[in-house]
Structure formats: C-alpha cells, structure tokens
XYZ file of C-alpha atoms in Angstrom:
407
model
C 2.672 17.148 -12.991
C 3.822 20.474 -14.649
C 6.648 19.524 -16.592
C 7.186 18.279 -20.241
C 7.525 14.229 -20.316
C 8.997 11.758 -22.939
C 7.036 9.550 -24.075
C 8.344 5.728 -23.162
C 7.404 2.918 -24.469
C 6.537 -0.435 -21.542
C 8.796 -2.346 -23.427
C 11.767 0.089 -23.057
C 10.993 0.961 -19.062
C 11.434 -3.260 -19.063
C 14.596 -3.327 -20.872
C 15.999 -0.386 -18.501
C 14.730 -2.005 -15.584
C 16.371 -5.537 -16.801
C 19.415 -3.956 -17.769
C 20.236 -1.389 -15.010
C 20.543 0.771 -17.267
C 20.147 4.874 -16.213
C 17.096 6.220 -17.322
C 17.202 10.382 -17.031
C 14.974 10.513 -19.776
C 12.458 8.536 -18.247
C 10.265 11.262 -16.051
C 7.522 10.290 -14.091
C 3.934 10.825 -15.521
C 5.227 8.983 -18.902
C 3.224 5.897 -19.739
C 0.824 5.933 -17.157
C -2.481 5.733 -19.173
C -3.589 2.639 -16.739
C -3.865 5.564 -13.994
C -6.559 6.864 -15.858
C -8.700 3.423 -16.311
C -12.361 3.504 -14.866
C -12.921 7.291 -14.760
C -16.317 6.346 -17.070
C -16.985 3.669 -14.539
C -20.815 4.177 -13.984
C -21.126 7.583 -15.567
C -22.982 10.640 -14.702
C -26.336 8.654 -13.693
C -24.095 7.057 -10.911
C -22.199 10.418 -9.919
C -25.833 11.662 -9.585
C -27.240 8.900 -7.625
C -24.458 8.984 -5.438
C -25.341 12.358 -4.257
C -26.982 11.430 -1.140
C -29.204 14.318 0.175
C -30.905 14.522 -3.479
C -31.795 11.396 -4.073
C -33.453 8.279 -2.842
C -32.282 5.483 -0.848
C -33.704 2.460 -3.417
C -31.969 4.564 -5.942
C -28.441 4.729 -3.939
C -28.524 1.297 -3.434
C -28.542 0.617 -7.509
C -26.087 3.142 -7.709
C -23.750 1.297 -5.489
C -24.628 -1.989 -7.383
C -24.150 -0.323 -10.739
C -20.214 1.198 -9.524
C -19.779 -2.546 -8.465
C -20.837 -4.174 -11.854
C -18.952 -1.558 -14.030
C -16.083 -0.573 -12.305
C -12.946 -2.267 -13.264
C -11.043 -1.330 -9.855
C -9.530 -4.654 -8.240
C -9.974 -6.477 -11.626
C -6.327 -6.807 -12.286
C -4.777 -10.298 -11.347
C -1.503 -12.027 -11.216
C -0.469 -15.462 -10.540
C -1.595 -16.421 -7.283
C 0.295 -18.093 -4.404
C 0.371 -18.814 -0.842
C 3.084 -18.060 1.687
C 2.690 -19.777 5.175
C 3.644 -17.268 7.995
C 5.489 -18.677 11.074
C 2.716 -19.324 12.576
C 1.100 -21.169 10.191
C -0.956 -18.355 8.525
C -1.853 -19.363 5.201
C -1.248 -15.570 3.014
C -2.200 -14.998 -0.150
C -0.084 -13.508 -2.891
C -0.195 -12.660 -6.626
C 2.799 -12.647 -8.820
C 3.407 -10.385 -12.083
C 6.455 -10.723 -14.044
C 8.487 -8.576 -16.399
C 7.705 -8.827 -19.766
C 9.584 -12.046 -21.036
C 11.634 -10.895 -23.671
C 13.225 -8.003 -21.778
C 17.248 -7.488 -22.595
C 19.647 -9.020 -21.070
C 21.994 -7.480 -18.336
C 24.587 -4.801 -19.030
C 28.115 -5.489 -19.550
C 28.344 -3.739 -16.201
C 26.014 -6.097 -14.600
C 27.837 -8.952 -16.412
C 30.889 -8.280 -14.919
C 29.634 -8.123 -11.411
C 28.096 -12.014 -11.597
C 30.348 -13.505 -14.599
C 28.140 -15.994 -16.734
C 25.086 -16.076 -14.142
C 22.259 -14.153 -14.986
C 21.723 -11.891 -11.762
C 17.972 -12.244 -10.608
C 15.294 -9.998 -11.556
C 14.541 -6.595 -9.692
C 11.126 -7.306 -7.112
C 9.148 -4.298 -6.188
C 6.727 -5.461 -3.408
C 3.924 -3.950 -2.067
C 2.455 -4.131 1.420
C -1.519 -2.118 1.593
C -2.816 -0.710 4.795
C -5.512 -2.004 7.691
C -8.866 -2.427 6.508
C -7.700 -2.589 2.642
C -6.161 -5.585 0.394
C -3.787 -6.115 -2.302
C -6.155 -4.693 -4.590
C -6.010 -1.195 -3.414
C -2.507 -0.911 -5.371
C -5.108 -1.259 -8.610
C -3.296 1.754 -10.211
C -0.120 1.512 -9.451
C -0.544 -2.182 -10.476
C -1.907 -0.932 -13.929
C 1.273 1.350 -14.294
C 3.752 -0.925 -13.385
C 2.606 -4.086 -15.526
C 5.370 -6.230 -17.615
C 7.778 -3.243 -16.521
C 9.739 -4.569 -13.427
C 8.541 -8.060 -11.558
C 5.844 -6.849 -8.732
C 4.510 -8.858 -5.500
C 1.228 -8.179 -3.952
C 0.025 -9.822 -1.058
C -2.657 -9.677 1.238
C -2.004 -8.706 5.184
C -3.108 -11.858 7.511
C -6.906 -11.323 8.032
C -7.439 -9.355 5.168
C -8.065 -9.885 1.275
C -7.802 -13.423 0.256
C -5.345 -14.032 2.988
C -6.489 -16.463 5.876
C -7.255 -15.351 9.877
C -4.466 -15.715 12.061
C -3.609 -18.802 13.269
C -1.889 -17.228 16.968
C -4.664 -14.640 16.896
C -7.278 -17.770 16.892
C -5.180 -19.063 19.851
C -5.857 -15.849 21.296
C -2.694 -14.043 20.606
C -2.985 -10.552 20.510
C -1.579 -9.241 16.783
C 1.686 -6.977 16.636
C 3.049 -5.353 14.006
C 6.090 -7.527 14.458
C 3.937 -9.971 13.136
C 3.033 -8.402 10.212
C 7.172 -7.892 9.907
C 7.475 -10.988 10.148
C 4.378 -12.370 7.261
C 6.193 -9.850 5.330
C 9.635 -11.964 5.722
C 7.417 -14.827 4.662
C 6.170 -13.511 1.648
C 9.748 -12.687 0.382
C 10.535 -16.051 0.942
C 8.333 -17.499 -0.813
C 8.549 -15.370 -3.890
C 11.245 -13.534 -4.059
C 14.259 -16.025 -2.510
C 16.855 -13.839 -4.301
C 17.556 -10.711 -6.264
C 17.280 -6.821 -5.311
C 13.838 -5.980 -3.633
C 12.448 -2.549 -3.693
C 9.610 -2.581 -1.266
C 6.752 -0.314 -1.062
C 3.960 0.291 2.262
C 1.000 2.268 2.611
C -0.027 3.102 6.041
C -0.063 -0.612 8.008
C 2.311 -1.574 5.131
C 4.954 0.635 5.740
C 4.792 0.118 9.528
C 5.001 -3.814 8.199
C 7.894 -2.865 6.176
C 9.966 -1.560 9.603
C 9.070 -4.362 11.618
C 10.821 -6.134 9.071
C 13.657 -3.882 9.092
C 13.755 -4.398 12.948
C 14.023 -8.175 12.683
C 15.589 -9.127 10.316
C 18.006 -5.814 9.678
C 20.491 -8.124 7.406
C 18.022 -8.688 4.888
C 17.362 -4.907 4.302
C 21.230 -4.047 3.842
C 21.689 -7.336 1.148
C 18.763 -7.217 -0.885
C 17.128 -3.813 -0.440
C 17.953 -1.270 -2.889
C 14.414 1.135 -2.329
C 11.750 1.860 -0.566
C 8.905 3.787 -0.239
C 6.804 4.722 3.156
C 3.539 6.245 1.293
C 0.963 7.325 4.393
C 2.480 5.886 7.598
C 3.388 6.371 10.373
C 6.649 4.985 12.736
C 4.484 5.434 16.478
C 2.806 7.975 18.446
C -0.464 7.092 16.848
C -2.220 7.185 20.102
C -1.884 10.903 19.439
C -4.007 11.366 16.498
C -6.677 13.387 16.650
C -8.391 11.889 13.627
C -9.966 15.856 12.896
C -11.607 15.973 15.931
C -11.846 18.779 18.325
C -9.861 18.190 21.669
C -12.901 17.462 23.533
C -14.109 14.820 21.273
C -10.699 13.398 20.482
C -10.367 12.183 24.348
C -13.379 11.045 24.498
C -13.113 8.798 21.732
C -9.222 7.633 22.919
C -11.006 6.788 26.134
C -14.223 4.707 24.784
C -12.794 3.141 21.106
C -10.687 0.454 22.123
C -13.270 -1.008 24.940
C -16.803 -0.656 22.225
C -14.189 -2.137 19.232
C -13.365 -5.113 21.501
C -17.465 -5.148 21.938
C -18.432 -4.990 18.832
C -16.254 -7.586 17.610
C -18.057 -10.006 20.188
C -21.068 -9.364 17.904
C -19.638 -9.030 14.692
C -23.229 -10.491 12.951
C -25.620 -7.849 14.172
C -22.890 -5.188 13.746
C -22.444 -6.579 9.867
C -25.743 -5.948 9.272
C -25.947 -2.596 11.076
C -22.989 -1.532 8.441
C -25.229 -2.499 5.453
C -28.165 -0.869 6.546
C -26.590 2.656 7.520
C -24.371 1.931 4.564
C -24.733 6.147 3.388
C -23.614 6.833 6.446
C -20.875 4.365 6.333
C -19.819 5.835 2.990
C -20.053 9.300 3.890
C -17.245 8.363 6.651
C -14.905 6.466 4.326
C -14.819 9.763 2.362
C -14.096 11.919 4.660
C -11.289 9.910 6.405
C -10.231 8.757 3.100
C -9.702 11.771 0.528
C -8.898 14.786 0.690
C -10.562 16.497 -2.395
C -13.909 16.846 -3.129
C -14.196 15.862 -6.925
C -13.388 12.573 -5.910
C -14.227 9.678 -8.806
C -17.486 8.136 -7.492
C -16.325 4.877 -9.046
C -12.832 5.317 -6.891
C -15.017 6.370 -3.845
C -17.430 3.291 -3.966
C -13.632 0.926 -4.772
C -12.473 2.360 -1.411
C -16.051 1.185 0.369
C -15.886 -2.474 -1.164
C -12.126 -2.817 0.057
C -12.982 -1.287 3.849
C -16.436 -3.076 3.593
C -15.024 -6.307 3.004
C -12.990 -6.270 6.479
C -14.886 -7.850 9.425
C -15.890 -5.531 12.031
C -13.529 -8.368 14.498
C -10.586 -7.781 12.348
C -11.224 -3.941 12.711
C -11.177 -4.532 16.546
C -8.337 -7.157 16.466
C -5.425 -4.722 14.770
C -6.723 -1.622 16.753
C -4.358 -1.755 19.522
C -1.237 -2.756 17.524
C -1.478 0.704 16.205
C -1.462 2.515 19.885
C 1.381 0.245 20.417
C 3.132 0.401 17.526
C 6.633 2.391 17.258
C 9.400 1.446 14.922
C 11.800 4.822 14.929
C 14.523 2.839 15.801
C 14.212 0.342 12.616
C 14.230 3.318 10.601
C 18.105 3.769 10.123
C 18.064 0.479 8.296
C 16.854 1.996 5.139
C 19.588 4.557 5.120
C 21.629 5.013 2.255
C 19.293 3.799 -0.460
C 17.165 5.669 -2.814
C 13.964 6.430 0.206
C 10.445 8.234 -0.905
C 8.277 9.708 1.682
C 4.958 10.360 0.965
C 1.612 11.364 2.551
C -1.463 13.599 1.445
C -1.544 17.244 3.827
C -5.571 16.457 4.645
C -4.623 12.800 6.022
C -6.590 12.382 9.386
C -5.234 8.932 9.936
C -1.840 9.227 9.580
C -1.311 12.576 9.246
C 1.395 14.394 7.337
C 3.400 15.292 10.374
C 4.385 11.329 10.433
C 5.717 11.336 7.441
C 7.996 14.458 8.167
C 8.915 12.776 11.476
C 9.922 9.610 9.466
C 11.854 11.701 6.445
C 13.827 13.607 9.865
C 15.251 10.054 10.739
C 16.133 9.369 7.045
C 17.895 12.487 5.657
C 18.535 11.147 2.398
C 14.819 10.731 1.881
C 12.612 12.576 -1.021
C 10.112 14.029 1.367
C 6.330 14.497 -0.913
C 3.222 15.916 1.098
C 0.762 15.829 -1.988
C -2.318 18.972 -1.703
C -5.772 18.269 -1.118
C -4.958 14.424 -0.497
C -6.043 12.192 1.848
C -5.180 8.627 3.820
C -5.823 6.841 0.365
C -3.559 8.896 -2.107
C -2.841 5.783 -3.985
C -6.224 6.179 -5.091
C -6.639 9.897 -4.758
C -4.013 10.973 -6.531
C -2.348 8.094 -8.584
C -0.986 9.850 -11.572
C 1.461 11.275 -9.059
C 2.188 8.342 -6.852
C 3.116 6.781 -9.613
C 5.084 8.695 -11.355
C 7.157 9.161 -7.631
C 7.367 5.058 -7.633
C 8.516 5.078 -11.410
C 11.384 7.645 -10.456
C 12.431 5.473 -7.043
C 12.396 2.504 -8.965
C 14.841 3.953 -11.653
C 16.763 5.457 -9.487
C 17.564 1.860 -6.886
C 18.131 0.353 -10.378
C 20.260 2.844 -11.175
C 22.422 2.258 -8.313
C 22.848 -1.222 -7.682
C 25.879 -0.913 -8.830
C 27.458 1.609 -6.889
C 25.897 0.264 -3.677
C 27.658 -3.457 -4.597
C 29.606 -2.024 -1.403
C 26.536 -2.426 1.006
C 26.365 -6.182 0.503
C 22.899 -5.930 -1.899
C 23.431 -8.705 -4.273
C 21.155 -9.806 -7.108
C-alpha cells in the first residue's frame, strides 16, 4: 500500500483490541498473510481453461469443477447460530471469538466499569444481495482471534432460511433487513461496543437499522464502515449502459424478474447451461481489473450462483425503493470509512461520495481499477482500511463515554 509497515504479531492486535489500548504503530497491510490464501487455487491449467474463446466447453466445465474442489474461498467457519427475525425468519450466523488469553482491560478501562469486566469489542458484518456470509472470506482470514467478529447470512440467502412475511406474500424492504440485522445483535452480541461493517445490501441494512432503532447506534456503536453502497437513488443507475439501453432495461427488468421467478426451475437450468455466459457477466459487473484471480472469479460465481433466480426477483424492487439519507446522521461522530471501487457499475462510486457528503467526519476511499466486489478484488487494502477503523473506535471508546456507548 506504499508505505513501510511494522510487523504485528495476532496475538498483540488481540491484546490492543482487548485492552483499548492506542495502536499508532499498528498500520494497515501488517499481518494480513490470510489476504493472500488461494492465489495457487487451481493453477495455471485452470487460469488457462478459464479462458473462454480458446478453449473448449467440456474442458471449462472441469475447470470450474477443479476451482471448486481446490479453492479454499468460503472454507473458513465459526460457531454457528440462529437468530429468529420478527417475523419468525430463522437466520443463520457464525461466531468467532478473540483469542482466549487476550489481556485484560486497561487501568483506564478499569476505572470506567470498577471490578466488571466490560464486554468484548463485536465487529459485525452484513454482505450484499445475491452473496452470503462467506464473501467476507478475506477479511474473515485477517481478522481471526484478533477482535470477536459476527457473520450472518441476509434472510433468503446463505444458510439463512426464506422469509417467513415474504412467503405470506409480503413484499421485502430494506427495513426488514434493518430490522434481521437488530435480530442478529440480539442474539449475539446483547452487550458491549459494536463496530459494524456493510457491503452494498449490507450497508443499506446497516441504515435501516440506524433508522429504527437510532438509540442503539449512539450506545453501542463506536464504527462503521459503508464499503460499496449506496443510501437511494438506485433507480438511477445506469449499470454501464448507454442511455438508450439503460431505459430500456429500467422499463422491462422489474416485470421479466417478477416472470422469471414464476419459473424459477427452467430458468435454473437455463443459468447452468449458458453458465460462460453467466460468468462472463459476473465479471464484468463484479471487478474492475482484468488480472482478476480465476479462483476469486469462479468464488464470486458459486456465491451469486447459489441465489435463486426468485430471490433475485424478490429483493429487486427494495433497491428502487430504497433511500436511507436521513438515517445517515446517526453514525456521526464516530470513527466512519467510506469505501467503493471507481469501475463499480452497481453501486457506483458517486454513492459513496454522496454518503461521505452527509457524514463529514468520514474517511472517504474510492479504490482504482475496482469493482462492486472489492472485498474480493482488492482485499489487501480493504483490510488494512478495516484494521485502521477498528483501532481507531477502540481507540476512542473512551473519549466518546460522553455519547452514551457503553461496553
């Protein structure tokens, strides 16, 4: 990331983290050799046979089935849980907690909650439509036995069950994702400083939290990061299309999603047999270099693959209706990252400026040649931005004691 880094040990980034104790020395980039895992995932056979004008299509297919076998993306788990949403949605979580024999509080801490030990420090993330828990797999690497982490699948996605209202024929809202998200704390994180952390649907999930229940964010949270969202005016995007097309496509999507997901079967097995086609897409709307990972690339299929073409169809319109600028102020006065990729067709860039314009105090980061996915584009940097938010919220939970956040 162009500048010299200390070397720090997991164990010490845990102690810090435990303690509250300020970490200057601690610059981003420094123990982050989980961002690197899987780069040998199928090796250069599979970066050939993934070249899809060159080769066959038998041969693509064992390509495919090769990244699947070898890859280690998504292979990282936690201790699994389940939160029940309000409307009975059963959602899946996974736990992973600090390393157990981090050091005990500060004698600043101390003196703030006398003889009880204040609760741990909960970074939690929240992934984006079409994706899972798993898509934090990086981040999830760097971050292991260093600060206590929550991961949780989005209601129709992942592990996480279909929605109980939506089977009743409610329509979804993002407000309902705000309010799974409220759910999830709950259940495992009751008390204790969060730091929470949203890419694309997540961080829209994040402000429909902040919009409901806006006590919550001013007592607990101490960070947060919006990493590729987007707070409304979706309906705008033009997705790289040229004006023409772009109408066109805001006029027909939302009627031939709704059809499609009445024949989610024969439209399942239309995605597996056009599946080069279907990859070629999920690059292009999902990266923003070109010497992608093939392992990473084929990752981001299996996660987007694995959502039902009815789920696709069912969250569609929450986006077009979505807008949360007014929940935005909540998060003021807290350590704030804003982050997005400049070749993001989804949510572009712009959205991200827009959101770091309502939150002044916000570390603005529009990352070159990155897409919608930067988490797994570009995850060196990612994390080393979370590692530097999270140090810096720990930092200050002391001198924001004033706000009401309590541990």
């Amino acid at each position: 990331m162009g500048d010299e880094t200390t070397a720090v040990s997991t164990a010490e980034m845990a102690t810090r983290v435990a303690a509250g104790a300020t970490a200057v020395s601690w610059r981003r980039g420094a123990g982050f050799a989980g961002a690197a895992i899987g780069v040998l995932a199928a090796g250069a056979a599979a970066g050939v046979a993934l070249e899809r004008l060159t080769v066959g299509r038998g041969v693509r297919r064992k390509a495919r089935l090769a990244l699947d076998a070898e890859g280690p993306y998504g292979t990282l788990r936690g201790t699994p849980g389940t939160a029940v949403a309000d409307d009975g949605t059963e959602l899946y979580y996974e736990v992973e907690e600090m390393r157990e024999n981090a050091a005990a509080p500060s004698p600043r801490r101390k003196r703030r909650f006398g003889r009880r030990a204040p609760a741990p420090v909960t970074m939690i993330f929240s992934h984006g439509y079409c994706l899972a828990q798993d898509s934090w797999h990086f981040q999830r690497s760097a971050l292991r036995e260093v600060v206590r982490t929550v991961y949780w699948d989005q209601r129709c996605h992942g592990r996480s069950a279909r929605g109980c209202a939506q089977a009743d024929g409610e329509a979804i809202s993002i407000d309902q994702l705000g309010r799974d998200l409220k759910a999830v704390i709950d259940a495992t994180a009751p008390e204790g400083p969060l730091v929470l952390v949203g890419h694309s649907m997540g961080g829209m999930t994040m402000m429909a939290l902040a919009a409901q229940y806006p006590d919550l964010i001013r007592e607990r949270v101490i960070g947060t990061a919006f990493i590729g969202t987007s707070a409304g005016r979706l309906g705008e995007v033009s997705f790289g299309l040229p004006v023409v097309g772009v109408n066109a496509v805001r006029r027909v999507l939302p009627g031939l999603l709704k059809a499609l997901g009445w024949q989610a079967d024969l439209v399942e097995r239309g995605r597996r047999a056009t599946a080069d086609l279907f990859a070629g897409l999920i690059k292009r709307y999902s990266f923003g270099s070109k010497d992608v990972d093939p392992g990473v690339a084929r990752f981001a299929e299996r996660l987007i693959e694995a959502t039902p073409i009815d789920v696709v169809a069912e969250f569609y319109p929450a986006f077009i209706a979505h807008d949360k600028a007014a929940a935005l102020p909540h998060f003021d006065g807290m350590p704030l990252l804003v982050l997005a990729g400049d070749k993001d067709l989804i949510t572009p860039m712009e959205h991200s400026e827009a959101i770091a314009e309502l939150l002044p105090g916000a570390e603005l980061v529009i990352l070159e040649e990155a897409g919608h996915l930067v988490i797994l584009e570009h995850p060196e940097v990612v994390n080393g931005h979370l590692t530097e938010l999270l140090i810096r919220s720990v930092d200050g939970i002391g001198d924001r004691a004033g706000r009401g956040v309590t541990g």
